[in-house]
Short mmCIF file of C-alpha atoms and ligand atoms in Angstrom, two decimals:
data_model
loop_
_atom_site.label_atom_id
_atom_site.label_comp_id
_atom_site.label_asym_id
_atom_site.label_seq_id
_atom_site.Cartn_x
_atom_site.Cartn_y
_atom_site.Cartn_z
CA UNK A 1 19.44 79.49 253.05
CA UNK A 2 21.31 76.26 253.60
CA UNK A 3 20.03 73.52 255.82
CA UNK A 4 21.93 70.60 257.25
CA UNK A 5 20.42 67.14 257.56
CA UNK A 6 21.71 64.01 259.26
CA UNK A 7 19.84 60.74 258.77
CA UNK A 8 19.89 57.40 257.02
CA UNK A 9 20.91 56.71 253.44
CA UNK A 10 19.58 53.26 252.78
CA UNK A 11 18.96 50.43 250.40
CA UNK A 12 15.32 49.47 250.96
CA UNK A 13 13.49 46.28 250.09
CA UNK A 14 9.77 46.96 250.13
CA UNK A 15 6.68 44.93 249.32
CA UNK A 16 3.21 46.48 248.94
CA UNK A 17 0.00 44.88 247.60
CA UNK A 18 0.96 46.44 244.24
CA UNK A 19 4.50 45.19 243.77
CA UNK A 20 7.92 44.86 245.33
CA UNK A 21 11.38 46.28 244.98
CA UNK A 22 14.79 45.13 246.27
CA UNK A 23 17.73 47.31 247.35
CA UNK A 24 16.17 50.51 246.08
CA UNK A 25 17.44 53.93 247.11
CA UNK A 26 15.82 54.98 250.41
CA UNK A 27 16.59 56.26 253.87
CA UNK A 28 15.23 59.17 255.85
CA UNK A 29 17.96 61.59 254.77
CA UNK A 30 17.56 60.76 251.07
CA UNK A 31 13.83 61.39 250.97
CA UNK A 32 14.22 64.47 253.15
CA UNK A 33 17.04 66.09 251.23
CA UNK A 34 15.56 65.39 247.82
CA UNK A 35 12.26 66.93 248.89
CA UNK A 36 13.91 69.91 250.65
CA UNK A 37 16.12 70.55 247.62
CA UNK A 38 13.05 71.90 245.77
CA UNK A 39 13.00 74.78 248.29
CA UNK A 40 16.47 75.29 249.76
CA UNK A 41 20.15 74.39 249.57
CA UNK A 42 20.81 71.17 251.45
CA UNK A 43 23.91 69.67 253.07
CA UNK A 44 23.68 65.96 253.74
CA UNK A 45 25.53 64.17 256.57
CA UNK A 46 25.33 60.36 256.45
CA UNK A 47 27.35 57.23 255.74
CA UNK A 48 27.27 54.65 252.95
CA UNK A 49 29.15 51.38 252.61
CA UNK A 50 31.17 49.72 249.87
CA UNK A 51 29.32 48.99 246.65
CA UNK A 52 26.73 51.72 247.17
CA UNK A 53 25.54 52.35 243.61
CA UNK A 54 27.21 55.41 242.12
CA UNK A 55 24.02 56.31 240.20
CA UNK A 56 22.34 57.14 243.55
CA UNK A 57 25.18 59.49 244.52
CA UNK A 58 24.94 61.09 241.08
CA UNK A 59 21.20 61.58 241.50
CA UNK A 60 21.61 63.36 244.86
CA UNK A 61 24.44 65.50 243.50
CA UNK A 62 22.26 66.29 240.47
CA UNK A 63 19.65 67.75 242.82
CA UNK A 64 22.36 70.14 244.02
CA UNK A 65 22.57 68.47 247.42
CA UNK A 66 25.96 69.11 249.02
CA UNK A 67 27.53 65.69 249.66
CA UNK A 68 30.75 66.74 251.43
CA UNK A 69 29.34 65.11 254.59
CA UNK A 70 28.47 61.81 252.91
CA UNK A 71 31.11 59.47 254.29
CA UNK A 72 32.05 56.19 252.63
CA UNK A 73 33.04 53.45 255.06
CA UNK A 74 34.13 49.86 254.59
CA UNK A 75 31.17 47.55 255.14
CA UNK A 76 27.57 47.36 254.07
CA UNK A 77 25.14 50.25 253.60
CA UNK A 78 22.19 50.57 256.00
CA UNK A 79 19.36 48.29 254.89
CA UNK A 80 15.67 48.32 255.72
CA UNK A 81 13.10 45.75 254.72
CA UNK A 82 9.41 46.50 255.09
CA UNK A 83 5.98 45.43 254.00
CA UNK A 84 2.54 47.02 253.73
CA UNK A 85 -0.84 45.28 253.63
CA UNK A 86 -3.90 46.94 252.09
CA UNK A 87 -3.90 49.38 255.01
CA UNK A 88 -1.04 51.43 253.67
CA UNK A 89 -0.90 53.58 256.79
CA UNK A 90 1.20 51.11 258.69
CA UNK A 91 4.62 49.84 257.68
CA UNK A 92 5.62 46.48 259.03
CA UNK A 93 9.38 46.38 259.55
CA UNK A 94 10.75 42.94 258.62
CA UNK A 95 14.43 43.75 259.10
CA UNK A 96 16.66 46.68 260.02
CA UNK A 97 20.43 46.39 259.45
CA UNK A 98 22.29 49.44 260.71
CA UNK A 99 25.57 48.15 259.19
CA UNK A 100 27.96 51.11 258.64
CA UNK A 101 25.77 53.34 260.84
CA UNK A 102 26.82 51.32 263.90
CA UNK A 103 30.32 52.80 263.80
CA UNK A 104 29.43 56.16 262.29
CA UNK A 105 30.85 59.11 264.27
CA UNK A 106 30.24 62.17 262.09
CA UNK A 107 32.78 64.99 262.22
CA UNK A 108 31.22 68.12 260.79
CA UNK A 109 33.33 70.38 258.59
CA UNK A 110 33.73 74.07 259.46
CA UNK A 111 31.06 74.96 256.87
CA UNK A 112 28.61 72.42 258.27
CA UNK A 113 29.14 73.76 261.80
CA UNK A 114 27.86 77.13 260.63
CA UNK A 115 24.47 75.73 259.58
CA UNK A 116 21.49 77.71 260.86
CA UNK A 117 18.74 75.23 260.02
CA UNK A 118 19.29 71.65 261.17
CA UNK A 119 17.11 68.63 260.49
CA UNK A 120 17.73 65.50 262.54
CA UNK A 121 16.10 62.92 260.28
CA UNK A 122 15.14 59.52 261.62
CA UNK A 123 18.30 57.82 262.88
CA UNK A 124 19.85 56.83 266.23
CA UNK A 125 19.07 59.71 268.64
CA UNK A 126 22.65 59.54 269.94
CA UNK A 127 23.88 60.35 266.45
CA UNK A 128 21.32 63.14 266.17
CA UNK A 129 22.65 64.61 269.41
CA UNK A 130 26.27 64.27 268.34
CA UNK A 131 25.62 66.18 265.13
CA UNK A 132 23.57 68.88 266.79
CA UNK A 133 26.30 69.42 269.41
CA UNK A 134 28.78 70.28 266.67
CA UNK A 135 26.62 72.99 265.10
CA UNK A 136 27.70 76.33 266.52
CA UNK A 137 24.53 78.40 266.58
CA UNK A 138 21.52 76.56 265.19
CA UNK A 139 18.56 78.93 264.63
CA UNK A 140 15.95 76.26 264.08
CA UNK A 141 16.20 72.54 264.82
CA UNK A 142 13.66 69.97 263.65
CA UNK A 143 13.65 66.25 264.29
CA UNK A 144 11.95 63.02 263.25
CA UNK A 145 12.08 59.62 264.90
CA UNK A 146 10.24 56.29 264.91
CA UNK A 147 9.05 53.45 267.15
CA UNK A 148 12.39 51.62 266.69
CA UNK A 149 14.19 54.42 268.57
CA UNK A 150 11.38 55.38 270.97
CA UNK A 151 11.40 51.79 272.19
CA UNK A 152 15.15 51.16 271.96
CA UNK A 153 16.78 54.50 272.88
CA UNK A 154 14.16 56.44 274.78
CA UNK A 155 16.52 58.29 277.17
CA UNK A 156 18.80 59.42 274.36
CA UNK A 157 15.78 60.56 272.37
CA UNK A 158 14.38 62.62 275.28
CA UNK A 159 17.83 64.22 275.69
CA UNK A 160 17.86 65.18 272.00
CA UNK A 161 14.29 66.51 272.12
CA UNK A 162 15.24 69.04 274.80
CA UNK A 163 17.17 70.89 272.05
CA UNK A 164 14.56 70.57 269.31
CA UNK A 165 12.10 73.28 268.14
CA UNK A 166 9.97 71.17 265.80
CA UNK A 167 9.19 67.46 266.07
CA UNK A 168 7.71 65.68 263.04
CA UNK A 169 6.34 62.33 264.09
CA UNK A 170 3.64 59.69 263.36
CA UNK A 171 0.42 59.60 265.30
CA UNK A 172 1.10 56.20 266.90
CA UNK A 173 4.60 57.33 267.83
CA UNK A 174 3.35 60.46 269.65
CA UNK A 175 1.15 58.21 271.75
CA UNK A 176 4.02 55.80 272.39
CA UNK A 177 6.45 58.59 273.29
CA UNK A 178 3.97 60.30 275.63
CA UNK A 179 2.59 57.03 276.98
CA UNK A 180 -0.84 58.62 276.55
CA UNK A 181 -3.64 57.32 274.27
CA UNK A 182 -5.40 60.67 273.68
CA UNK A 183 -3.64 62.47 270.83
CA UNK A 184 -4.32 66.01 272.08
CA UNK A 185 -3.01 65.21 275.55
CA UNK A 186 -0.10 63.24 274.07
CA UNK A 187 0.91 66.25 271.94
CA UNK A 188 1.01 68.41 275.06
CA UNK A 189 3.17 65.86 276.90
CA UNK A 190 5.61 65.69 273.98
CA UNK A 191 5.76 69.48 273.66
CA UNK A 192 6.77 69.41 277.33
CA UNK A 193 9.91 67.45 276.31
CA UNK A 194 11.16 70.47 274.33
CA UNK A 195 9.66 70.94 270.84
CA UNK A 196 7.33 73.94 270.73
CA UNK A 197 5.91 72.83 267.38
CA UNK A 198 4.68 69.35 266.62
CA UNK A 199 3.65 68.05 263.20
CA UNK A 200 1.77 64.78 263.65
CA UNK A 201 1.66 62.64 260.50
CA UNK A 202 -1.52 60.61 260.15
CA UNK A 203 -0.98 58.79 256.85
CA UNK A 204 -3.94 59.08 254.51
CA UNK A 205 -5.74 61.24 257.11
CA UNK A 206 -3.21 64.04 256.75
CA UNK A 207 -1.31 66.08 259.31
CA UNK A 208 -2.17 67.85 262.56
CA UNK A 209 0.22 70.67 263.37
CA UNK A 210 0.33 71.91 266.95
CA UNK A 211 2.06 75.24 267.48
CA UNK A 212 2.15 77.66 270.39
CA UNK A 213 -1.20 79.28 269.67
CA UNK A 214 -3.09 77.05 267.28
CA UNK A 215 -3.78 73.66 265.80
CA UNK A 216 -3.87 73.29 262.01
CA UNK A 217 -5.40 70.27 260.26
CA UNK A 218 -4.31 69.47 256.69
CA UNK A 219 -5.86 66.56 254.78
CA UNK A 220 -3.67 64.31 252.69
CA UNK A 221 -3.77 65.16 248.98
CA UNK A 222 -6.51 62.94 247.49
CA UNK A 223 -4.90 60.38 245.19
CA UNK A 224 -6.50 57.61 243.19
CA UNK A 225 -3.43 55.47 243.25
CA UNK A 226 -1.07 55.11 246.19
CA UNK A 227 1.65 52.68 245.26
CA UNK A 228 4.20 52.72 248.09
CA UNK A 229 3.99 54.95 251.20
CA UNK A 230 7.67 54.48 252.11
CA UNK A 231 9.34 57.82 252.58
CA UNK A 232 6.10 59.82 252.74
CA UNK A 233 6.96 61.08 256.23
CA UNK A 234 10.51 62.10 255.34
CA UNK A 235 9.34 63.74 252.13
CA UNK A 236 6.73 65.66 254.12
CA UNK A 237 9.47 66.81 256.49
CA UNK A 238 11.65 67.90 253.55
CA UNK A 239 8.92 70.08 252.06
CA UNK A 240 7.89 71.44 255.46
CA UNK A 241 11.36 72.32 256.72
CA UNK A 242 12.77 73.24 253.31
CA UNK A 243 10.01 75.81 252.92
CA UNK A 244 10.63 77.21 256.43
CA UNK A 245 14.37 77.48 255.72
CA UNK A 246 13.60 79.35 252.49
CA UNK A 247 11.18 81.83 254.06
CA UNK A 248 12.99 82.22 257.41
CA UNK A 249 9.67 82.89 259.04
CA UNK A 250 7.89 80.95 261.77
CA UNK A 251 4.61 82.82 261.98
CA UNK A 252 1.37 80.88 261.88
CA UNK A 253 0.73 81.51 258.17
CA UNK A 254 4.21 80.27 257.23
CA UNK A 255 3.83 77.16 259.38
CA UNK A 256 0.53 76.40 257.66
CA UNK A 257 1.99 76.93 254.20
CA UNK A 258 4.93 74.70 255.15
CA UNK A 259 2.47 72.00 256.22
CA UNK A 260 0.75 72.16 252.84
CA UNK A 261 4.04 72.10 250.91
CA UNK A 262 5.07 69.05 252.95
CA UNK A 263 1.75 67.38 252.20
CA UNK A 264 2.09 68.08 248.48
CA UNK A 265 5.65 66.71 248.34
CA UNK A 266 4.62 63.51 250.16
CA UNK A 267 1.75 63.01 247.71
CA UNK A 268 4.25 62.63 244.87
CA UNK A 269 6.54 60.18 246.68
CA UNK A 270 3.79 57.63 247.29
CA UNK A 271 2.88 57.41 243.60
CA UNK A 272 5.90 55.24 242.80
CA UNK A 273 8.49 53.06 244.53
CA UNK A 274 11.59 54.57 246.11
CA UNK A 275 12.41 58.11 244.89
CA UNK A 276 11.26 57.40 241.34
CA UNK A 277 8.49 60.01 241.29
CA UNK A 278 10.65 62.71 242.88
CA UNK A 279 13.20 62.15 240.12
CA UNK A 280 10.84 63.52 237.46
CA UNK A 281 9.05 66.12 239.60
CA UNK A 282 9.08 69.80 238.64
CA UNK A 283 8.07 73.06 240.34
CA UNK A 284 4.92 73.64 238.34
CA UNK A 285 3.53 70.25 239.41
CA UNK A 286 4.19 71.27 243.03
CA UNK A 287 2.43 74.62 242.52
CA UNK A 288 -0.59 72.93 240.89
CA UNK A 289 -1.17 70.56 243.79
CA UNK A 290 -0.58 73.35 246.30
CA UNK A 291 -3.34 75.43 244.68
CA UNK A 292 -5.62 72.43 244.44
CA UNK A 293 -5.23 71.69 248.15
CA UNK A 294 -5.89 75.34 248.93
CA UNK A 295 -9.12 75.28 246.90
CA UNK A 296 -10.16 72.00 248.55
CA UNK A 297 -9.79 73.25 252.10
CA UNK A 298 -11.15 76.80 251.93
CA UNK A 299 -14.57 77.43 253.45
CA UNK A 300 -16.52 80.42 254.73
CA UNK A 301 -18.90 81.11 257.57
CA UNK A 302 -22.63 80.94 256.68
CA UNK A 303 -24.14 84.34 255.59
P1 AMP B 1 9.04 56.90 256.27
O1 AMP B 1 9.06 58.30 255.75
O2 AMP B 1 8.68 56.86 257.72
O3 AMP B 1 8.22 55.98 255.43
O4 AMP B 1 10.56 56.39 256.23
C1 AMP B 1 10.99 55.32 255.43
C2 AMP B 1 12.49 55.29 255.38
O5 AMP B 1 13.02 55.19 256.70
C3 AMP B 1 13.00 54.09 254.62
O6 AMP B 1 13.59 54.54 253.41
C4 AMP B 1 14.02 53.44 255.55
O7 AMP B 1 15.27 53.21 254.92
C5 AMP B 1 14.19 54.41 256.69
N1 AMP B 1 14.26 53.73 257.98
C6 AMP B 1 13.55 52.66 258.39
N2 AMP B 1 13.89 52.30 259.65
C7 AMP B 1 14.86 53.17 260.05
C8 AMP B 1 15.62 53.33 261.26
N3 AMP B 1 15.47 52.52 262.31
N4 AMP B 1 16.51 54.37 261.31
C9 AMP B 1 16.66 55.19 260.26
N5 AMP B 1 15.98 55.09 259.10
C10 AMP B 1 15.09 54.09 258.98
#
């Protein structure tokens, strides 16, 4: 099953208490599609500028990601600069340069318009809407966003959300979007905007997934060394949605398994800068952590 993603392809400059990196491969669509590619075929829609390193394109192509929708435009690639203090749960954005994304008007090919699974990764909600409008009969639409867009393009975001089945979003952003401090109430408000399923990312505290009939709590995978949390959310989304696209099932058990696969994928990303850890990842490492998380979270009623 092929899934289509639109989002940012970026060059990130990131500083954490453990080191720093300049102009490294990043962007919501890169983390998402690399992670999803372990489960499903992926078609990427995004834009890059002049001088975007060819090795990054080769890496994405090497993961079998379809790059027909990766447009090259004159100008600079999207750039994000961020920093983390010892509390790695919160990224501080120092600079966001949309660059070639400012003029990006994606025109989907006939093949892309046939996509059944669509992921609107974190990018301008107007772009998300434009892409979604071109897909003929989407079966399942998921979406991510961030404070930058909730604050700056709220109306466009609410318009997009009306067409979304699954929203994957940070805890603080659910509160901001709902304008409601209590997370449970905030989730209900946001589900009222359209998405029937909500996966709330809570950094090192894991994920809360609200669906029609239940709430599922998954802890983060316990790691001794977290190096750089950038991309954890997008990698989670890639594992979550990639698994759903592969199984074509939305029952409660599948949603829970998807949440655990997302959690496992994110746990690898944070071990190194950029996509470095995902570059060496293999399926048996994913299976091992999946089983470990299962063992960690199983409990029974008292006799
Ligand atoms: P996260 O998974 O939330 O840590 O996402 C980090 C990625 O989001 C980085 O690689 C950035 O390039 C990208 N990013 C940061 N700000 C934006 C933005 N305003 N729009 C789209 N992508 C962004």
